[in-house]
mmCIF file of C-alpha atoms and ligand atoms in Angstrom:
data_model
loop_
_atom_site.group_PDB
_atom_site.id
_atom_site.type_symbol
_atom_site.label_atom_id
_atom_site.label_comp_id
_atom_site.label_asym_id
_atom_site.label_seq_id
_atom_site.Cartn_x
_atom_site.Cartn_y
_atom_site.Cartn_z
ATOM 1 C CA MET A 7 -2.380 9.180 14.215
ATOM 2 C CA ASN A 8 -0.727 9.651 11.095
ATOM 3 C CA TYR A 9 -2.218 7.136 9.135
ATOM 4 C CA ARG A 10 -4.714 8.220 6.122
ATOM 5 C CA HIS A 11 -5.225 5.289 3.954
ATOM 6 C CA ALA A 12 -6.663 7.421 1.199
ATOM 7 C CA PHE A 13 -2.178 7.102 0.518
ATOM 8 C CA HIS A 14 -2.844 2.970 0.393
ATOM 9 C CA ALA A 15 -6.282 2.588 -1.567
ATOM 10 C CA GLY A 16 -6.430 0.190 -3.389
ATOM 11 C CA ASN A 17 -3.042 -1.407 -2.849
ATOM 12 C CA HIS A 18 -2.936 -5.456 -3.444
ATOM 13 C CA ALA A 19 -3.852 -5.802 0.914
ATOM 14 C CA ASP A 20 -6.516 -3.791 -0.043
ATOM 15 C CA VAL A 21 -7.586 -6.068 -2.887
ATOM 16 C CA LEU A 22 -7.320 -9.151 -0.822
ATOM 17 C CA LYS A 23 -9.182 -7.272 2.596
ATOM 18 C CA HIS A 24 -11.994 -6.864 0.642
ATOM 19 C CA ILE A 25 -11.926 -9.961 -2.509
ATOM 20 C CA VAL A 26 -12.616 -11.564 1.643
ATOM 21 C CA MET A 27 -14.794 -9.468 2.611
ATOM 22 C CA ALA A 28 -17.696 -9.798 -0.515
ATOM 23 C CA ARG A 29 -16.920 -14.035 0.039
ATOM 24 C CA ILE A 30 -18.050 -13.715 3.855
ATOM 25 C CA ILE A 31 -20.944 -11.377 2.817
ATOM 26 C CA GLU A 32 -22.341 -13.260 -0.285
ATOM 27 C CA HIS A 33 -21.524 -16.382 2.857
ATOM 28 C CA LEU A 34 -24.044 -14.287 4.552
ATOM 29 C CA LYS A 35 -26.101 -13.029 2.519
ATOM 30 C CA ARG A 36 -27.177 -17.108 2.314
ATOM 31 C CA LYS A 37 -29.492 -16.981 5.234
ATOM 32 C CA ASP A 38 -33.483 -14.780 5.151
ATOM 33 C CA LYS A 39 -32.141 -13.693 8.518
ATOM 34 C CA PRO A 40 -30.453 -10.051 9.022
ATOM 35 C CA PHE A 41 -26.903 -9.606 10.059
ATOM 36 C CA ARG A 42 -24.931 -7.290 10.803
ATOM 37 C CA VAL A 43 -21.176 -5.641 10.130
ATOM 38 C CA PHE A 44 -18.728 -4.110 12.272
ATOM 39 C CA ASP A 45 -15.805 -2.544 10.846
ATOM 40 C CA ALA A 46 -13.279 -0.836 13.537
ATOM 41 C CA HIS A 47 -11.517 0.583 11.592
ATOM 42 C CA ALA A 48 -13.498 2.693 8.664
ATOM 43 C CA GLY A 49 -11.564 4.494 6.687
ATOM 44 C CA ILE A 50 -13.248 7.264 4.634
ATOM 45 C CA GLY A 51 -15.187 4.535 2.052
ATOM 46 C CA VAL A 52 -13.996 5.923 -1.125
ATOM 47 C CA TYR A 53 -10.623 6.738 -3.043
ATOM 48 C CA ALA A 54 -9.692 8.636 -5.648
ATOM 49 C CA LEU A 55 -7.452 6.800 -7.970
ATOM 50 C CA ASP A 56 -6.023 10.269 -9.163
ATOM 51 C CA GLY A 57 -5.866 11.504 -6.125
ATOM 52 C CA PRO A 58 -2.435 13.452 -4.761
ATOM 53 C CA GLU A 59 -2.183 10.310 -2.655
ATOM 54 C CA ALA A 60 -3.183 7.985 -4.290
ATOM 55 C CA GLN A 61 -1.251 9.508 -6.935
ATOM 56 C CA LYS A 62 1.565 10.105 -4.370
ATOM 57 C CA THR A 63 2.831 6.116 -3.422
ATOM 58 C CA GLY A 64 1.272 5.167 -6.588
ATOM 59 C CA GLU A 65 0.429 1.998 -4.645
ATOM 60 C CA TRP A 66 -2.952 0.735 -6.188
ATOM 61 C CA GLN A 67 -0.630 -0.093 -9.674
ATOM 62 C CA GLY A 68 0.516 -2.959 -7.570
ATOM 63 C CA GLY A 69 -2.937 -3.658 -6.559
ATOM 64 C CA ILE A 70 -6.341 -2.947 -8.261
ATOM 65 C CA ALA A 71 -4.812 -1.751 -11.441
ATOM 66 C CA LYS A 72 -3.989 -5.254 -12.109
ATOM 67 C CA MET A 73 -7.011 -6.170 -11.411
ATOM 68 C CA GLN A 74 -9.086 -5.753 -15.129
ATOM 69 C CA ALA A 75 -8.082 -8.840 -17.230
ATOM 70 C CA ALA A 76 -10.112 -11.788 -16.164
ATOM 71 C CA PHE A 77 -9.416 -14.579 -14.317
ATOM 72 C CA ALA A 78 -10.714 -17.639 -15.878
ATOM 73 C CA PRO A 79 -14.190 -18.719 -15.150
ATOM 74 C CA GLU A 80 -14.294 -20.201 -12.139
ATOM 75 C CA ILE A 81 -12.236 -17.888 -10.626
ATOM 76 C CA GLU A 82 -13.906 -14.383 -12.229
ATOM 77 C CA ALA A 83 -17.631 -16.302 -9.841
ATOM 78 C CA LEU A 84 -15.510 -15.997 -6.804
ATOM 79 C CA LEU A 85 -15.160 -12.849 -7.948
ATOM 80 C CA ALA A 86 -18.669 -11.821 -8.862
ATOM 81 C CA PRO A 87 -19.327 -9.826 -5.603
ATOM 82 C CA TYR A 88 -16.242 -7.177 -5.749
ATOM 83 C CA ARG A 89 -16.094 -6.928 -9.390
ATOM 84 C CA LYS A 90 -19.737 -5.443 -8.849
ATOM 85 C CA VAL A 91 -19.265 -3.686 -6.932
ATOM 86 C CA LEU A 92 -16.124 -2.066 -8.745
ATOM 87 C CA ALA A 93 -19.238 -1.668 -11.493
ATOM 88 C CA ASP A 94 -21.837 -0.048 -10.169
ATOM 89 C CA LEU A 95 -18.761 2.790 -8.082
ATOM 90 C CA ASN A 96 -17.353 3.483 -11.732
ATOM 91 C CA PRO A 97 -20.673 3.388 -14.131
ATOM 92 C CA ASP A 98 -18.272 4.789 -16.534
ATOM 93 C CA GLY A 99 -15.240 2.371 -16.677
ATOM 94 C CA GLY A 100 -12.400 1.357 -15.781
ATOM 95 C CA PHE A 101 -11.109 1.265 -11.446
ATOM 96 C CA MET A 102 -10.544 5.357 -10.688
ATOM 97 C CA CYS A 103 -12.637 4.584 -7.475
ATOM 98 C CA CYS A 104 -11.750 2.791 -5.531
ATOM 99 C CA PRO A 105 -13.577 1.201 -2.538
ATOM 100 C CA GLY A 106 -12.420 1.052 0.635
ATOM 101 C CA SER A 107 -13.871 -1.827 3.082
ATOM 102 C CA PRO A 108 -17.512 0.598 3.999
ATOM 103 C CA GLU A 109 -17.864 1.296 0.955
ATOM 104 C CA VAL A 110 -17.961 -3.307 0.174
ATOM 105 C CA ILE A 111 -20.164 -3.631 2.969
ATOM 106 C CA ALA A 112 -23.013 -0.806 1.803
ATOM 107 C CA ARG A 113 -23.144 -1.652 -1.653
ATOM 108 C CA LEU A 114 -22.884 -5.883 -0.844
ATOM 109 C CA LEU A 115 -25.875 -5.881 2.519
ATOM 110 C CA ARG A 116 -29.233 -6.848 2.229
ATOM 111 C CA PRO A 117 -32.204 -3.695 3.620
ATOM 112 C CA GLU A 118 -32.648 -5.572 5.683
ATOM 113 C CA ASP A 119 -28.997 -5.999 6.931
ATOM 114 C CA ARG A 120 -27.007 -2.998 9.667
ATOM 115 C CA PHE A 121 -23.502 -1.632 9.234
ATOM 116 C CA THR A 122 -21.617 0.390 12.158
ATOM 117 C CA LEU A 123 -18.643 1.885 10.802
ATOM 118 C CA ASN A 124 -16.459 3.114 13.476
ATOM 119 C CA GLU A 125 -13.139 5.519 12.350
ATOM 120 C CA LEU A 126 -10.850 7.204 15.500
ATOM 121 C CA HIS A 127 -9.486 9.901 12.656
ATOM 122 C CA PRO A 128 -11.116 12.697 13.843
ATOM 123 C CA ASP A 129 -11.443 14.395 9.740
ATOM 124 C CA ASP A 130 -11.731 10.768 7.797
ATOM 125 C CA TYR A 131 -14.288 10.232 10.385
ATOM 126 C CA ALA A 132 -15.970 12.863 9.521
ATOM 127 C CA LEU A 133 -15.537 12.715 6.107
ATOM 128 C CA LEU A 134 -17.052 9.146 6.218
ATOM 129 C CA ARG A 135 -19.675 10.022 8.376
ATOM 130 C CA ASP A 136 -20.739 12.554 5.680
ATOM 131 C CA ARG A 137 -20.801 10.189 2.610
ATOM 132 C CA TYR A 138 -22.833 7.093 4.925
ATOM 133 C CA TYR A 139 -25.248 9.038 7.470
ATOM 134 C CA ILE A 140 -27.726 8.904 5.085
ATOM 135 C CA ASP A 141 -28.039 5.024 4.446
ATOM 136 C CA ALA A 142 -30.749 4.000 7.134
ATOM 137 C CA ARG A 143 -29.161 0.684 7.662
ATOM 138 C CA ALA A 144 -25.728 2.430 8.745
ATOM 139 C CA GLY A 145 -24.628 3.481 12.298
ATOM 140 C CA ILE A 146 -20.825 5.473 12.683
ATOM 141 C CA THR A 147 -19.165 6.036 15.184
ATOM 142 C CA GLY A 148 -15.529 7.573 15.894
ATOM 143 C CA ILE A 149 -14.019 6.042 18.983
ATOM 144 C CA ASP A 150 -11.719 3.598 19.443
ATOM 145 C CA ALA A 151 -12.214 -0.020 18.203
ATOM 146 C CA THR A 152 -12.778 -2.071 21.926
ATOM 147 C CA VAL A 153 -13.824 0.544 22.911
ATOM 148 C CA LEU A 154 -16.480 -0.421 19.921
ATOM 149 C CA MET A 155 -16.565 -4.157 20.423
ATOM 150 C CA LYS A 156 -17.248 -3.371 24.154
ATOM 151 C CA ALA A 157 -20.090 -1.063 23.807
ATOM 152 C CA ASN A 158 -21.398 -2.781 20.580
ATOM 153 C CA LEU A 159 -21.104 -6.609 20.497
ATOM 154 C CA PRO A 160 -23.266 -8.689 20.755
ATOM 155 C CA PRO A 161 -25.648 -7.149 17.733
ATOM 156 C CA PRO A 162 -29.622 -7.670 18.203
ATOM 157 C CA GLU A 163 -29.346 -10.228 14.613
ATOM 158 C CA ARG A 164 -26.544 -12.330 16.595
ATOM 159 C CA ARG A 165 -25.074 -13.104 13.017
ATOM 160 C CA GLY A 166 -22.577 -10.801 11.730
ATOM 161 C CA LEU A 167 -18.807 -10.412 10.731
ATOM 162 C CA VAL A 168 -17.010 -8.229 12.593
ATOM 163 C CA LEU A 169 -13.254 -6.630 10.352
ATOM 164 C CA ILE A 170 -10.628 -5.850 12.942
ATOM 165 C CA ASP A 171 -7.812 -3.148 10.491
ATOM 166 C CA PRO A 172 -5.599 -1.698 12.155
ATOM 167 C CA PRO A 173 -2.926 0.210 10.451
ATOM 168 C CA TYR A 174 0.480 -0.911 12.487
ATOM 169 C CA GLU A 175 2.113 2.004 12.392
ATOM 170 C CA VAL A 176 2.169 2.672 16.820
ATOM 171 C CA LYS A 177 4.357 0.068 18.153
ATOM 172 C CA ASN A 178 2.133 -1.491 20.676
ATOM 173 C CA GLU A 179 -0.986 -2.360 17.158
ATOM 174 C CA ARG A 180 -0.561 -5.868 17.181
ATOM 175 C CA GLU A 181 -1.280 -6.370 21.247
ATOM 176 C CA LEU A 182 -4.428 -3.425 20.181
ATOM 177 C CA ALA A 183 -5.788 -5.706 17.816
ATOM 178 C CA LEU A 184 -5.200 -9.259 20.559
ATOM 179 C CA ASP A 185 -6.924 -7.380 22.526
ATOM 180 C CA ALA A 186 -9.642 -6.027 20.297
ATOM 181 C CA LEU A 187 -10.287 -10.276 18.885
ATOM 182 C CA ARG A 188 -10.095 -11.239 23.011
ATOM 183 C CA PHE A 189 -12.900 -9.093 24.500
ATOM 184 C CA GLY A 190 -14.738 -9.274 21.067
ATOM 185 C CA ILE A 191 -15.083 -12.919 20.486
ATOM 186 C CA ARG A 192 -15.768 -12.879 24.216
ATOM 187 C CA ARG A 193 -18.791 -10.736 23.660
ATOM 188 C CA PHE A 194 -19.746 -12.620 20.146
ATOM 189 C CA ALA A 195 -18.650 -15.830 20.697
ATOM 190 C CA THR A 196 -20.231 -16.909 16.901
ATOM 191 C CA GLY A 197 -19.438 -13.866 14.802
ATOM 192 C CA ILE A 198 -17.525 -13.416 11.951
ATOM 193 C CA PHE A 199 -14.047 -11.840 12.880
ATOM 194 C CA MET A 200 -11.714 -10.314 10.030
ATOM 195 C CA ILE A 201 -8.303 -9.170 11.364
ATOM 196 C CA TRP A 202 -5.930 -7.878 8.527
ATOM 197 C CA TYR A 203 -1.775 -8.385 9.661
ATOM 198 C CA PRO A 204 1.001 -6.846 7.524
ATOM 199 C CA VAL A 205 3.557 -9.088 5.603
ATOM 200 C CA LYS A 206 6.732 -6.996 6.681
ATOM 201 C CA GLY A 207 10.026 -7.257 8.050
ATOM 202 C CA GLU A 208 11.311 -10.108 9.225
ATOM 203 C CA ASP A 209 8.962 -12.644 10.544
ATOM 204 C CA PHE A 210 6.073 -9.865 11.590
ATOM 205 C CA ALA A 211 3.338 -12.180 10.056
ATOM 206 C CA GLU A 212 5.177 -15.047 11.202
ATOM 207 C CA GLN A 213 4.922 -13.294 14.967
ATOM 208 C CA ILE A 214 1.442 -11.721 14.985
ATOM 209 C CA CYS A 215 -0.120 -15.608 14.040
ATOM 210 C CA ALA A 216 1.781 -17.082 16.417
ATOM 211 C CA ALA A 217 -0.048 -14.791 18.671
ATOM 212 C CA PHE A 218 -2.822 -15.192 17.632
ATOM 213 C CA GLN A 219 -2.856 -19.037 17.650
ATOM 214 C CA ASN A 220 -1.503 -18.137 20.701
ATOM 215 C CA LEU A 221 -5.332 -16.765 21.991
ATOM 216 C CA GLY A 222 -6.955 -20.208 22.458
ATOM 217 C CA ILE A 223 -9.212 -19.378 20.339
ATOM 218 C CA PRO A 224 -11.154 -22.468 18.285
ATOM 219 C CA ALA A 225 -11.649 -22.197 14.003
ATOM 220 C CA MET A 226 -9.870 -19.311 12.934
ATOM 221 C CA LEU A 227 -8.250 -19.697 9.263
ATOM 222 C CA LYS A 228 -5.228 -17.516 7.760
ATOM 223 C CA ALA A 229 -4.863 -16.547 4.446
ATOM 224 C CA GLU A 230 -1.532 -14.229 3.638
ATOM 225 C CA LEU A 231 -0.230 -13.547 -0.188
ATOM 226 C CA ARG A 232 3.303 -12.409 -0.362
ATOM 227 C CA VAL A 233 4.298 -9.865 -3.673
ATOM 228 C CA ARG A 234 7.496 -10.059 -2.979
ATOM 229 C CA GLU A 235 10.530 -10.838 0.019
ATOM 230 C CA SER A 236 9.775 -9.023 3.020
ATOM 231 C CA PHE A 237 13.095 -7.631 4.324
ATOM 232 C CA THR A 238 13.200 -5.155 7.298
ATOM 233 C CA GLY A 239 12.579 -1.698 5.883
ATOM 234 C CA GLY A 240 11.576 -3.181 2.743
ATOM 235 C CA GLY A 241 7.827 -1.993 3.227
ATOM 236 C CA LEU A 242 5.023 -3.945 2.672
ATOM 237 C CA ALA A 243 5.794 -7.409 0.637
ATOM 238 C CA GLY A 244 2.377 -8.490 1.574
ATOM 239 C CA SER A 245 -0.345 -9.526 4.067
ATOM 240 C CA GLY A 246 -2.595 -11.665 5.782
ATOM 241 C CA LEU A 247 -6.299 -12.936 7.052
ATOM 242 C CA ILE A 248 -7.197 -14.062 9.983
ATOM 243 C CA ILE A 249 -10.818 -15.470 10.067
ATOM 244 C CA VAL A 250 -12.761 -16.479 13.027
ATOM 245 C CA ASN A 251 -15.504 -18.838 12.567
ATOM 246 C CA PRO A 252 -15.178 -18.543 8.729
ATOM 247 C CA PRO A 253 -18.610 -19.785 6.973
ATOM 248 C CA TRP A 254 -18.466 -23.122 5.757
ATOM 249 C CA GLY A 255 -17.563 -23.579 2.550
ATOM 250 C CA LEU A 256 -14.883 -19.835 2.575
ATOM 251 C CA GLU A 257 -11.571 -22.470 3.079
ATOM 252 C CA ALA A 258 -12.316 -24.152 -0.660
ATOM 253 C CA GLU A 259 -13.002 -21.097 -2.026
ATOM 254 C CA LEU A 260 -9.731 -19.546 -0.445
ATOM 255 C CA LYS A 261 -8.275 -22.176 -2.120
ATOM 256 C CA VAL A 262 -8.788 -21.190 -5.287
ATOM 257 C CA ILE A 263 -8.222 -17.327 -4.912
ATOM 258 C CA VAL A 264 -5.749 -17.311 -2.783
ATOM 259 C CA PRO A 265 -3.517 -18.416 -5.332
ATOM 260 C CA ALA A 266 -4.842 -17.308 -8.222
ATOM 261 C CA LEU A 267 -4.501 -13.000 -6.859
ATOM 262 C CA ALA A 268 -0.780 -15.078 -6.228
ATOM 263 C CA THR A 269 -0.082 -15.389 -10.168
ATOM 264 C CA ARG A 270 -1.732 -12.640 -10.796
ATOM 265 C CA LEU A 271 -0.204 -9.515 -7.407
ATOM 266 C CA GLY A 272 3.470 -11.629 -7.676
ATOM 267 C CA ILE A 273 5.811 -10.058 -8.631
ATOM 268 C CA GLY A 274 7.689 -11.262 -10.607
ATOM 269 C CA THR A 275 7.967 -15.179 -9.483
ATOM 270 C CA TRP A 276 8.045 -14.108 -5.648
ATOM 271 C CA GLY A 277 3.820 -14.308 -5.996
ATOM 272 C CA GLN A 278 3.014 -16.924 -2.871
ATOM 273 C CA GLY A 279 -1.074 -17.744 -1.885
ATOM 274 C CA VAL A 280 -1.741 -19.961 1.601
ATOM 275 C CA VAL A 281 -4.567 -20.671 2.693
ATOM 276 C CA GLU A 282 -4.337 -22.412 6.278
ATOM 277 C CA TRP A 283 -5.748 -23.170 9.592
ATOM 278 C CA LEU A 284 -4.237 -21.452 13.095
ATOM 279 C CA THR A 285 -6.856 -23.791 14.996
ATOM 280 C CA GLU A 286 -8.819 -25.894 14.688
ATOM 281 C CA ALA A 287 -12.966 -26.002 14.865
ATOM 282 C CA LYS A 288 -14.441 -27.452 18.414
ATOM 283 C CA ALA A 289 -14.886 -31.266 16.831
HETATM 284 N N1 SAM B 319 -10.643 -0.630 6.481
HETATM 285 C C1 SAM B 319 -10.254 0.512 5.897
HETATM 286 C C2 SAM B 319 -10.690 -0.029 3.841
HETATM 287 O O1 SAM B 319 -10.245 -1.332 3.878
HETATM 288 O O2 SAM B 319 -10.959 0.300 3.303
HETATM 289 C C3 SAM B 319 -9.283 0.922 5.981
HETATM 290 C C4 SAM B 319 -8.270 0.692 7.730
HETATM 291 S S1 SAM B 319 -7.209 1.673 7.061
HETATM 292 C C5 SAM B 319 -6.086 0.252 6.752
HETATM 293 C C6 SAM B 319 -7.382 2.230 8.988
HETATM 294 C C7 SAM B 319 -7.461 2.842 10.036
HETATM 295 O O3 SAM B 319 -7.968 2.309 11.080
HETATM 296 C C8 SAM B 319 -7.396 4.458 9.826
HETATM 297 O O4 SAM B 319 -8.369 5.085 8.535
HETATM 298 C C9 SAM B 319 -7.362 5.043 10.968
HETATM 299 O O5 SAM B 319 -7.006 6.513 10.993
HETATM 300 C C10 SAM B 319 -8.194 4.218 11.717
HETATM 301 N N2 SAM B 319 -7.851 3.758 13.467
HETATM 302 C C11 SAM B 319 -5.907 3.888 13.734
HETATM 303 N N3 SAM B 319 -6.149 3.553 15.117
HETATM 304 C C12 SAM B 319 -7.655 3.077 15.492
HETATM 305 C C13 SAM B 319 -8.316 2.545 16.189
HETATM 306 N N4 SAM B 319 -7.848 3.074 17.482
HETATM 307 N N5 SAM B 319 -9.731 3.271 16.218
HETATM 308 C C14 SAM B 319 -10.741 2.990 15.434
HETATM 309 N N6 SAM B 319 -9.243 3.572 14.376
HETATM 310 C C15 SAM B 319 -8.475 3.245 13.891
#
């Protein structure tokens, strides 16, 4: 396992993912009933953007660094939970402390909600455990994401979100992501699942979306952000999220947020934001 998220934290893909996660969590909080969030590929939780890894790649310069200026008020209203996480983490201003998905979860869930953070890399697992073990709402595991699905779903609360966010650095990782969803949804059919995928190469994004579509699972919404042209050997040109069982109202919100992010984070005139259904909800 070579991938370490510290080199990529705060890039355009993290910005999209964490904003959408924060929106989903806000929807779940609209009901009094507690819920649970599973972060199957958690990373370490918080990243220092002045640390050696982030400084080496500078990826955050094309992501979170461009989020300083305010958007139009109707967009800021939707970004408010994400903005709050950033502000609480950086009480002296600026964004030098960058949240990972565990921190977005920990800062937005209520005392009665629960979360499970899972990370397979032993060093990152240790950092994750040391940061969150003190939180009574948290469970922390260091197992394979698919095993996590098999062992822990459905949660006793019977409502919640499962984040599947693999690095796609090993050859069969696309199949593993498909498996994680297939196993997960079989056990927790009413859960909200959010799967991240990269836009890279000639047509990686088109292929993975087609593969998810072919699973035949209803109610899959796609939100994709491209910041530049994608070509073989060209690295990460964007990213997308597949959201299964999205809360009512999320689609309309993403149709406001994603194009605004594309304009802000796109390089030159390249920014593209697409929100569309991959499969329809059951009538
Ligand atoms: N979700 C994090 C966030 O938004 O801050 C970023 C996660 S990063 C893209 C993917 C993580 O998955 C890495 O930390 C990697 O070590 C971990 N990982 C890779 N393969 C895994 C597996 N099979 N099961 C669980 N975690 C895995």
